Tab-separated table of C-alpha atoms and ligand atoms in Angstrom:
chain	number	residue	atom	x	y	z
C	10	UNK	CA	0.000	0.000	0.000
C	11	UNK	CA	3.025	2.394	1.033
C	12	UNK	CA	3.849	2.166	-3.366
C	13	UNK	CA	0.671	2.895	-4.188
C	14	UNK	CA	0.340	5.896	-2.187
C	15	UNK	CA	3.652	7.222	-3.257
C	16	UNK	CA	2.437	6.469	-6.806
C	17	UNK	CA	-0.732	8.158	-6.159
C	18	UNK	CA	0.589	11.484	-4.636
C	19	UNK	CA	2.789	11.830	-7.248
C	20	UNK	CA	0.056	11.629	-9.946
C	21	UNK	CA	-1.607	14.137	-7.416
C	22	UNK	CA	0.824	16.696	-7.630
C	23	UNK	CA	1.858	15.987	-11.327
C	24	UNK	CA	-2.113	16.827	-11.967
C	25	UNK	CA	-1.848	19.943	-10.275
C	26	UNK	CA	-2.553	22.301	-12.646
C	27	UNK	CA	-5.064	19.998	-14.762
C	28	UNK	CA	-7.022	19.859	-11.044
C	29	UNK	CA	-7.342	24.315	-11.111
C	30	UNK	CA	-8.368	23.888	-15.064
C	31	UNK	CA	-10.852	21.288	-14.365
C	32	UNK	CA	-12.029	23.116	-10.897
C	33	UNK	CA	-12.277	26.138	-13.281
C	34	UNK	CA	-14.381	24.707	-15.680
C	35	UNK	CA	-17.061	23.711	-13.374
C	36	UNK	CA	-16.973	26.940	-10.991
C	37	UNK	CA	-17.545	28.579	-14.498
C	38	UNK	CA	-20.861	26.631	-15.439
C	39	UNK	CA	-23.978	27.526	-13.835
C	40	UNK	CA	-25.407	25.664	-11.707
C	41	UNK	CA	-27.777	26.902	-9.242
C	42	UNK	CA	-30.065	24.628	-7.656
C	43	UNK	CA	-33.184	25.545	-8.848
C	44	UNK	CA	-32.504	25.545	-12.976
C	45	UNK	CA	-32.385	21.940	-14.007
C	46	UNK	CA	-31.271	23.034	-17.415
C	47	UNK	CA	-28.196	24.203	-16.241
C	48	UNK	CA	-27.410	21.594	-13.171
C	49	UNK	CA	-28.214	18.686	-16.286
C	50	UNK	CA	-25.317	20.079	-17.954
C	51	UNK	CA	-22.691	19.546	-15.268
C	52	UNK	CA	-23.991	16.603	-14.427
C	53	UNK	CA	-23.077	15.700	-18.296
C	54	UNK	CA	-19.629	17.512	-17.702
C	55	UNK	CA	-19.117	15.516	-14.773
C	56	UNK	CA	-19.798	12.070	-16.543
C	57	UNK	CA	-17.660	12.546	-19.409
C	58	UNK	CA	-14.839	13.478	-16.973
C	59	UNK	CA	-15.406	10.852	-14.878
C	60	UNK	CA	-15.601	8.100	-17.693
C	61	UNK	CA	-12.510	9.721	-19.156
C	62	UNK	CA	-10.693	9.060	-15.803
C	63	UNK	CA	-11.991	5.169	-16.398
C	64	UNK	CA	-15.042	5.010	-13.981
C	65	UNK	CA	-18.480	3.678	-14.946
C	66	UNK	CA	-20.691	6.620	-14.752
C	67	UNK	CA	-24.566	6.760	-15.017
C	68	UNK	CA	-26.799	9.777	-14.515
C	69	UNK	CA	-29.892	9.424	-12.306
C	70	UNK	CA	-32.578	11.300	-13.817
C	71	UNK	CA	-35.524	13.474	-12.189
C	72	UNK	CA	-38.319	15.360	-14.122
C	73	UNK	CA	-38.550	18.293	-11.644
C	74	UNK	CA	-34.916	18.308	-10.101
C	75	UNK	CA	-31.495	18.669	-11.429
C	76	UNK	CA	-29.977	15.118	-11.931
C	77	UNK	CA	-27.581	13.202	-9.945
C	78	UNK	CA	-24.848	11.311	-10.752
C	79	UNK	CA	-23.061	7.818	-9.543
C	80	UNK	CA	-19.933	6.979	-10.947
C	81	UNK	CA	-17.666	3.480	-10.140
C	82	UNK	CA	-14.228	3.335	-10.223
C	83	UNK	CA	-13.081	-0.399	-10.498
C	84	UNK	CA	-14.777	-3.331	-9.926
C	85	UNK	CA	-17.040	-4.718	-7.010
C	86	UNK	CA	-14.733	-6.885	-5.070
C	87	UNK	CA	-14.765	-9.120	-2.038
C	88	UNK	CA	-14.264	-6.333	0.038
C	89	UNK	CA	-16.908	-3.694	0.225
C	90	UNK	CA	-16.597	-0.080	-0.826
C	91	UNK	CA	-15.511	3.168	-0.182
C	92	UNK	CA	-18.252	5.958	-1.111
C	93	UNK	CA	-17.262	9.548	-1.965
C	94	UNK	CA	-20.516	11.955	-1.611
C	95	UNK	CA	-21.132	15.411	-2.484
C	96	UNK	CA	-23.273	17.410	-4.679
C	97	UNK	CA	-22.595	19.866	-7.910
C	98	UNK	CA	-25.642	22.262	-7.446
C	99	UNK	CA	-24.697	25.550	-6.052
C	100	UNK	CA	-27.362	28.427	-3.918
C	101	UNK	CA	-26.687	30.994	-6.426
C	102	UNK	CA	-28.660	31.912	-9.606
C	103	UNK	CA	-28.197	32.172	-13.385
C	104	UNK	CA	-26.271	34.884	-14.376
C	105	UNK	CA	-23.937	34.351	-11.482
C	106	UNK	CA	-20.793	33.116	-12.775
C	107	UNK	CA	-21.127	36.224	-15.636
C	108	UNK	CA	-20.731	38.113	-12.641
C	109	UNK	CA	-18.150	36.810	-10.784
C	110	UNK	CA	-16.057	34.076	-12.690
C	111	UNK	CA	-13.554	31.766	-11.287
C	112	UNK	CA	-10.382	33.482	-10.415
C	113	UNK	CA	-7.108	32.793	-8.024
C	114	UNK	CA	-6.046	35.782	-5.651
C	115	UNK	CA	-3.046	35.641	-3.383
C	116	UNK	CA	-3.198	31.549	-2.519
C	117	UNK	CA	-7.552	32.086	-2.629
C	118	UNK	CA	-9.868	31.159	-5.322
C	119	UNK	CA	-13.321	32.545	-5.819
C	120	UNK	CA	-16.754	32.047	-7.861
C	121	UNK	CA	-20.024	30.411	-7.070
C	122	UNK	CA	-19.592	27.194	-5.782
C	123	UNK	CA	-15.752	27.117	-5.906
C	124	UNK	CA	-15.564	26.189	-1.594
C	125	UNK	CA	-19.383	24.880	-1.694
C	126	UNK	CA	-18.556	22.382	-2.929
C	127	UNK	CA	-17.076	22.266	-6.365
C	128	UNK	CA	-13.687	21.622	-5.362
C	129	UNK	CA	-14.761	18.495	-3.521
C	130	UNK	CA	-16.143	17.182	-6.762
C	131	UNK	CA	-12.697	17.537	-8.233
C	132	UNK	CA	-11.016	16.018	-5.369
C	133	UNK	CA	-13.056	12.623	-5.824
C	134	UNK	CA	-12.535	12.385	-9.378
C	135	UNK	CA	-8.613	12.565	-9.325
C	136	UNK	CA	-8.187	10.653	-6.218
C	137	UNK	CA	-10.331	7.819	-7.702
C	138	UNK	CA	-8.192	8.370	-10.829
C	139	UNK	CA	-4.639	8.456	-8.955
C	140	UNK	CA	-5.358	5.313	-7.317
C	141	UNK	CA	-6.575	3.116	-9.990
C	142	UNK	CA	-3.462	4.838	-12.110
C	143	UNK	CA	-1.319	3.279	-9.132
C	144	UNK	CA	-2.268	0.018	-8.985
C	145	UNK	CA	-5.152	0.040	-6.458
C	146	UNK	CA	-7.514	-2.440	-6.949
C	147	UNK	CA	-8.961	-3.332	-3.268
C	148	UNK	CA	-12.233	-1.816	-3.541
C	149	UNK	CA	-14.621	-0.471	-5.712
C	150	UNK	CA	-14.596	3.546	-5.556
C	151	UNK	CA	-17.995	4.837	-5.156
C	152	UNK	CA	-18.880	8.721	-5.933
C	153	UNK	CA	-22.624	9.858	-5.452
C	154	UNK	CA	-23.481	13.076	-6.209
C	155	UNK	CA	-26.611	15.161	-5.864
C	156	UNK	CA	-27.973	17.656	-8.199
C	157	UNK	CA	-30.138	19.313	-5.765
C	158	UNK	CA	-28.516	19.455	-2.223
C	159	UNK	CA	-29.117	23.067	-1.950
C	160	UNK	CA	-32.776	22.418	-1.391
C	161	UNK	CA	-32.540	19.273	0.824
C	162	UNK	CA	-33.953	17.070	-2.341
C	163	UNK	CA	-37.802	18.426	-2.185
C	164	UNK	CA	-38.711	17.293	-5.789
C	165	UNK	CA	-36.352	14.333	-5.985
C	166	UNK	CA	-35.687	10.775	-4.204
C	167	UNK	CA	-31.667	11.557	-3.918
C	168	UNK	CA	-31.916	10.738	-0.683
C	169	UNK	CA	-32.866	7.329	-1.124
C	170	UNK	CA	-30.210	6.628	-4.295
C	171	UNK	CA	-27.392	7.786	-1.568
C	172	UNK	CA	-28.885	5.063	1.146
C	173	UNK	CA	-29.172	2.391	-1.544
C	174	UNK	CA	-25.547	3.309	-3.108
C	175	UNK	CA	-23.875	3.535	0.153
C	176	UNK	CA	-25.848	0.637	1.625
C	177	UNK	CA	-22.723	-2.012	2.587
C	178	UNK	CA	-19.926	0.079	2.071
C	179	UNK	CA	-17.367	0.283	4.658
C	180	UNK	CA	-16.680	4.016	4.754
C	181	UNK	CA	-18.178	7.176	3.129
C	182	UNK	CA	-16.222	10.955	3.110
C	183	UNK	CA	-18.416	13.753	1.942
C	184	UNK	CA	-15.926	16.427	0.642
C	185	UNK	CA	-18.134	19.475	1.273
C	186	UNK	CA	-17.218	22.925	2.125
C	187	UNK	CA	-14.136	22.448	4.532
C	188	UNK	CA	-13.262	24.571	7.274
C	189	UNK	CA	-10.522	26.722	7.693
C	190	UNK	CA	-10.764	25.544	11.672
C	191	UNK	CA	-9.541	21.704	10.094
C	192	UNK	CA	-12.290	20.724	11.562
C	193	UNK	CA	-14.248	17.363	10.453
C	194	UNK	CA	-17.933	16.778	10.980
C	195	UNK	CA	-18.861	13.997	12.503
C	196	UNK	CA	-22.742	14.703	13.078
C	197	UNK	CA	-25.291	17.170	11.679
C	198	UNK	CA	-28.287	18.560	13.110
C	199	UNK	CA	-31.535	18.188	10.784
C	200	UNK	CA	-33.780	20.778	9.868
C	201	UNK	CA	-37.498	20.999	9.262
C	202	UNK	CA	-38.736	24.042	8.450
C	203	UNK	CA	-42.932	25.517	8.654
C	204	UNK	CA	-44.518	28.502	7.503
C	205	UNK	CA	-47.385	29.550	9.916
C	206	UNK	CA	-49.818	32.268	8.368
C	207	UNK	CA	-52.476	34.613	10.668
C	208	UNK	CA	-55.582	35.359	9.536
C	209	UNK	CA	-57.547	38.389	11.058
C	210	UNK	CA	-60.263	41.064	10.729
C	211	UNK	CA	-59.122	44.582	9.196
C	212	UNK	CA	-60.927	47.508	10.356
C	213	UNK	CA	-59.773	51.328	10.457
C	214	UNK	CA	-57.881	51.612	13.862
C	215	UNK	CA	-59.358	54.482	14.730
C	216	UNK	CA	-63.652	54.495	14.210
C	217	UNK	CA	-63.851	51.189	15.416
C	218	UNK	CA	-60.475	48.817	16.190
C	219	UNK	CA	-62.507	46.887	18.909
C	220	UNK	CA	-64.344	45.332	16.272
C	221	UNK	CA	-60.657	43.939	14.211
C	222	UNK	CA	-58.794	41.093	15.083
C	223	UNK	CA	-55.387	41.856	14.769
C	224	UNK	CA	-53.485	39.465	12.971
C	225	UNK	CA	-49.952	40.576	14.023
C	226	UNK	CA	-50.857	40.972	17.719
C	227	UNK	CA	-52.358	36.734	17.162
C	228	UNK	CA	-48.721	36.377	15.722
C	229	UNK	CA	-46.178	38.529	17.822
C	230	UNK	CA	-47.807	35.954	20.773
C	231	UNK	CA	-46.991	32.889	18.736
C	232	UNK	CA	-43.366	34.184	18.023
C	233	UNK	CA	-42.861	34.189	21.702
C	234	UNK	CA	-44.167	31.139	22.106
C	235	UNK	CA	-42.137	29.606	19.249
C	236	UNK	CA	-38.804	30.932	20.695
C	237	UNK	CA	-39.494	29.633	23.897
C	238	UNK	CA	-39.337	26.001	22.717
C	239	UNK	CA	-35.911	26.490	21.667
C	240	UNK	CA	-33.772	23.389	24.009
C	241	UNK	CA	-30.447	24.265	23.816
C	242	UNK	CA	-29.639	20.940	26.045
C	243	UNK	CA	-31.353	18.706	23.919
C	244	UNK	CA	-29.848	20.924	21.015
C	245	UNK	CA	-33.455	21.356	19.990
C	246	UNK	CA	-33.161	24.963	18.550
C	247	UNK	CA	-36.278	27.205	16.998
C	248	UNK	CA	-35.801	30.619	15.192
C	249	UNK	CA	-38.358	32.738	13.524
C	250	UNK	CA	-36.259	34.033	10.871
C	251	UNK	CA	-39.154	36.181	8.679
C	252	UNK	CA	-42.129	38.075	9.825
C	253	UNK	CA	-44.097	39.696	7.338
C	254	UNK	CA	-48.066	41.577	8.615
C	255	UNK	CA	-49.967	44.207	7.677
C	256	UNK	CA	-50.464	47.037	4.944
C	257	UNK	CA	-51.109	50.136	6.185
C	258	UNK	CA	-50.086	51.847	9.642
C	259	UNK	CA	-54.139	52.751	10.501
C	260	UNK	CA	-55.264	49.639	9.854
C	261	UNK	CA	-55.746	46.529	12.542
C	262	UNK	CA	-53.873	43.947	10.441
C	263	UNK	CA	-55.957	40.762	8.897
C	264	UNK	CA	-52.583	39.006	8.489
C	265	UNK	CA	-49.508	37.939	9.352
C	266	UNK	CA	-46.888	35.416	8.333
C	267	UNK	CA	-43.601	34.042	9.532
C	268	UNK	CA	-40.712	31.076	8.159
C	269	UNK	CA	-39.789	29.271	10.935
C	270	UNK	CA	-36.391	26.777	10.981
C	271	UNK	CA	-35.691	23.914	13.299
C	272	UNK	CA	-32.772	22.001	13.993
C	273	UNK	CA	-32.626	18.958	15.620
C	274	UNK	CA	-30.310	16.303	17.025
C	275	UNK	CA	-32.028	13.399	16.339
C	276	UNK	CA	-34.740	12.457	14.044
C	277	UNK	CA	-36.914	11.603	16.713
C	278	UNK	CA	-37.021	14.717	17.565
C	279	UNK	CA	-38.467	15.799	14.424
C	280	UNK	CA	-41.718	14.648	15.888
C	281	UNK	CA	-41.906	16.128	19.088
C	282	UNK	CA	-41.051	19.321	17.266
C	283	UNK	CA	-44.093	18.750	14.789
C	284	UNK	CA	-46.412	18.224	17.980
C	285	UNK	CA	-44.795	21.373	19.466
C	286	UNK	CA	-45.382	23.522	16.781
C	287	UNK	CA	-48.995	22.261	15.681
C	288	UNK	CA	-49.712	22.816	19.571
C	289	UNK	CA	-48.977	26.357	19.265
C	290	UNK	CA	-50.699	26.809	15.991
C	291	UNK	CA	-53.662	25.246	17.580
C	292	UNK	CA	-54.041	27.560	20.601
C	293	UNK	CA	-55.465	30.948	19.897
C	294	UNK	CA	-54.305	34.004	21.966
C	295	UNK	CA	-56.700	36.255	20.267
C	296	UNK	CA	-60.440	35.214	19.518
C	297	UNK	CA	-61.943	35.572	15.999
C	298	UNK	CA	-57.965	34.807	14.474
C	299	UNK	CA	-57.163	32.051	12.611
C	300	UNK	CA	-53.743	29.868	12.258
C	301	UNK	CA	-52.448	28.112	9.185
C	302	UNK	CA	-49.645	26.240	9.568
C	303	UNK	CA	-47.507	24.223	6.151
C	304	UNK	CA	-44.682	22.054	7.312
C	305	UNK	CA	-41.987	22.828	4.353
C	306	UNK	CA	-38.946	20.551	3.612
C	307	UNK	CA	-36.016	19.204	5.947
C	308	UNK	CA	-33.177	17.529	6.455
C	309	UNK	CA	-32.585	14.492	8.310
C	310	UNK	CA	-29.740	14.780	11.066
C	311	UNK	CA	-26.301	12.895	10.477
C	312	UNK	CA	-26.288	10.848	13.453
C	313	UNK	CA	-22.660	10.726	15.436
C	314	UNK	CA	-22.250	7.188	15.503
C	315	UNK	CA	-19.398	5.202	16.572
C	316	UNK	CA	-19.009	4.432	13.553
C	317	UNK	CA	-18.245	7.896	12.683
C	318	UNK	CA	-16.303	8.288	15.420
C	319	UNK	CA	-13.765	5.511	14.189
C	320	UNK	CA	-13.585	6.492	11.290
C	321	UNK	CA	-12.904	10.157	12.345
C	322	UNK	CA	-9.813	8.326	14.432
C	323	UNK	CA	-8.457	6.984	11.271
C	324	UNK	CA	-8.469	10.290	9.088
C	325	UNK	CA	-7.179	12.180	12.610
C	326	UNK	CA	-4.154	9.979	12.284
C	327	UNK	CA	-3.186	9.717	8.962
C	328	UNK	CA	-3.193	13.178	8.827
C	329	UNK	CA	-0.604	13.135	11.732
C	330	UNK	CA	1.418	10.722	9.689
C	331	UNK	CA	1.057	12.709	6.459
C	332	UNK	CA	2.612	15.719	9.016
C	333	UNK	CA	-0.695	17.639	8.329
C	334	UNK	CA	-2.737	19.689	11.232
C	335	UNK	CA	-4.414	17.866	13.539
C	336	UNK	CA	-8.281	17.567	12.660
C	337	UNK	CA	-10.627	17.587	15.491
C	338	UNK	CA	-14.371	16.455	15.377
C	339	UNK	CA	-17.495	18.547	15.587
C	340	UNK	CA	-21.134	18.154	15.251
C	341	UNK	CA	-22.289	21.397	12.824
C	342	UNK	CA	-25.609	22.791	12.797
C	343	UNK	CA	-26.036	22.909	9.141
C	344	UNK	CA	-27.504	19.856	6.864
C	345	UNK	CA	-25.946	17.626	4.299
C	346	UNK	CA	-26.550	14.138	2.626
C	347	UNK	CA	-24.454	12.735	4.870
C	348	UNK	CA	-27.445	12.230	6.371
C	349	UNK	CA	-28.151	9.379	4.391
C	350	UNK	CA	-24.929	7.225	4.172
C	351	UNK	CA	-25.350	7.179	8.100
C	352	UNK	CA	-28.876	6.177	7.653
C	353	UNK	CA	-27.508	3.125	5.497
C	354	UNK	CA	-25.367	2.393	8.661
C	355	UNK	CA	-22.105	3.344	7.168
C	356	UNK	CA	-18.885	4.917	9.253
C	357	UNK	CA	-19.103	8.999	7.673
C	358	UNK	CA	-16.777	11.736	7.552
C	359	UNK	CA	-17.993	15.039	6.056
C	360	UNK	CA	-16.326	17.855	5.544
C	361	UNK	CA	-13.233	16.590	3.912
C	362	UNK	CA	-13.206	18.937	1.253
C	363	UNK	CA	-11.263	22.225	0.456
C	364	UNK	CA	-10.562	24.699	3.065
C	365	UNK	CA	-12.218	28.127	3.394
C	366	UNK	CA	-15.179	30.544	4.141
C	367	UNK	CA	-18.112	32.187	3.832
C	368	UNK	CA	-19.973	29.826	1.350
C	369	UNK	CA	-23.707	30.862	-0.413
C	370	UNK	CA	-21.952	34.423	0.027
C	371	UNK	CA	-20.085	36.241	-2.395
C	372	UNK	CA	-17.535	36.222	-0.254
C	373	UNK	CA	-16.917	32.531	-0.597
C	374	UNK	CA	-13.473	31.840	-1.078
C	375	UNK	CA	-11.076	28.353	-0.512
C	376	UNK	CA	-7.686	27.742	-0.070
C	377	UNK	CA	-5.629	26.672	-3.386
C	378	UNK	CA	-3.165	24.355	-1.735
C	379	UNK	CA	-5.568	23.219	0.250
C	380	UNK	CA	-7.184	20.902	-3.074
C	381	UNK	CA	-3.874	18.719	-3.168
C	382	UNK	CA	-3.807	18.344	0.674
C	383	UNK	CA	-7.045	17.001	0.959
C	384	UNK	CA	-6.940	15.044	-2.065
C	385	UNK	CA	-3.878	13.198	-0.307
C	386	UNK	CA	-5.682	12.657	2.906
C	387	UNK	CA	-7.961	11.089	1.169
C	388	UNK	CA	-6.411	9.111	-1.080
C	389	UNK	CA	-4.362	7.815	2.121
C	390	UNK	CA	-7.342	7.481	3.906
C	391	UNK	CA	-8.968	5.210	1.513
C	392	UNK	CA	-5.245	3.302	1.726
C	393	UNK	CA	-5.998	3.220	5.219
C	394	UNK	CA	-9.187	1.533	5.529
T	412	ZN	ZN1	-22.643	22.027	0.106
């Protein structure tokens, strides 16, 4: 194994420059989450790459969602295999790129996408490709990658092709947006997400306001009520993020609406949250008001495991042998499909991708060397396993 990996790093950094043209080309193609068109074409991109690098690629297709993509590197073999996940979607709309195009500043590169988590899609490509170029043959090399991440898979069944690809495999790394910290996830929280509406009785507030309903007043009790279920022990955690209400300042309001977000530890949880918030929504603080309530889409929590955890041990000390920074494990607050690979029972690392900051912000940069260093962990990783 120690030949292969010295094969394999130095295909690594002989590819270094092919790795910023190809990271390039797909920070330069549009590809925000909610236009198919465009997200259908890097999922094309991405299977001609990948079947140039050898690996048996096949789109999965969905009529209202941007396609996925599996690819295989090498063949099944008695051992199971490794899964690489991540997704090629991006939060920010057509026209972007136009805008801002891939560039390199001082060590930093920017464009949509190029942290969140483009890079990572390069990463899994040439690792798979540096270690079948060396020689390795252990295990089949599994990449899954979504299409529609960005919206937690509302008009797809993603979800279930990661649980079904990853079902039996013996490790998966999700290489999304990496943190500058070194910090590796090892949990996620899931989300669920409602949007409650109030509906009151408008009257002129000053002839005769005993005879409105106000719709905001109805609401601004709710909102206190919502906030107050927040369980920072159980890392239960609520947040009315919008409010919207009323038209005119002499008029009692006849509605009111908020977007509430919800994350979770646990998807049990996601229940007692649901009973929580439809108990709220039930009760009415002022008479003649009435309380819609539309439970939107969510994201099941990555469970920390001990599977997880072991597998965390394993990257935390290859990286010590490879002389990189120490990694250390967290639980983050945000989603990702990881999600599902832990569902299917299998050991997960996430955010193994490229370093950096600030991603669905223009702002969003990662760290250039940082695409070769994680590509080697890895690729030694995988050695590892
Ligand atoms: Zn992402």
């Amino acid at each position: 194994m120690k030949a292969i990996q010295e094969k394999a790093f130095r295909f690594i950094d002989a590819k270094r420059d092919e790795m910023i043209k190809t990271w390039e080309k797909l920070v330069n193609m549009e590809s925000g989450t909610l236009h198919k068109e465009d997200i259908d074409k890097v999922a094309m991109f991405l299977k001609e790459t990948a079947e140039s690098f050898g690996g048996h690629a096949r789109l999965v297709e969905f009529q209202q969602a941007g396609n996925g993509l599996v690819v295989e590197f090498g063949n099944p073999t008695d051992k199971p295999q490794v899964c690489f996940l991540g997704h090629f979607d991006t939060v920010f709309p057509h026209g972007t790129v136009s805008k801002r195009p891939f560039k390199i500043e001082e060590g930093r590169a920017y464009g949509p996408g190029v942290l969140d988590m483009k890079a990572g899609v390069v990463i899994q490509l040439y690792v798979a490709k540096a270690l079948i170029e060396a020689g390795y043959s252990d295990r089949q090399i599994r990449v899954v990658l979504a299409g529609d991440e960005e919206m937690g898979h509302p008009k797809s069944d993603m979800s279930r092709v990661f649980e079904e690809e990853c079902a039996g495999a013996v490790a998966a790394f999700n290489f999304e947006t990496g943190d500058v910290s070194n910090a590796l996830v090892v949990g996620r929280k899931g989300t669920a997400t409602y949007d409650i509406a109030v509906q009151g009785i408008s009257v002129h507030a000053g002839r005769e306001p005993e005879k409105g309903r106000s719709a905001i007043l109805e609401m601004a009790h709710k909102i206190i009520a919502i906030q107050a279920l927040t369980d920072y022990e159980k890392g239960v955690t609520f947040n009315v993020g919008t409010v919207k209400g009323g038209t005119v300042r002499n008029a009692v309001p006849d509605h009111a609406e908020i977007e509430v977000d919800v994350r979770v530890m646990e998807s049990e949880q996601l229940d007692e949250v649901d009973k929580k918030i439809t108990d709220v929504v039930a009760h009415t603080y002022v008479e003649g008001t009435t309380t819609t309530c539309a439970r939107g889409v969510g994201i099941m929590p990555m469970l920390r495991t001990a599977g997880n955890e072991k597998l965390f041990e394993l990257v935390r000390r290859v990286s010590e042998e490879l002389g990189l920074e120490t990694p250390h494990p967290v639980i983050s607050g945000g989603g990702s499909d990881s999600a599902y690979s832990v569902r299917a029972g299998v050991p997960t690392v996430d955010q193994m991708g490229v370093k950096g900051q600030w991603n669905h912000s223009d702002r969003e940069y990662a760290v250039v060397d940082t695409l070769f260093e994680r590509a080697k962990l890895a690729l030694a990783c995988v050695l590892a396993l």
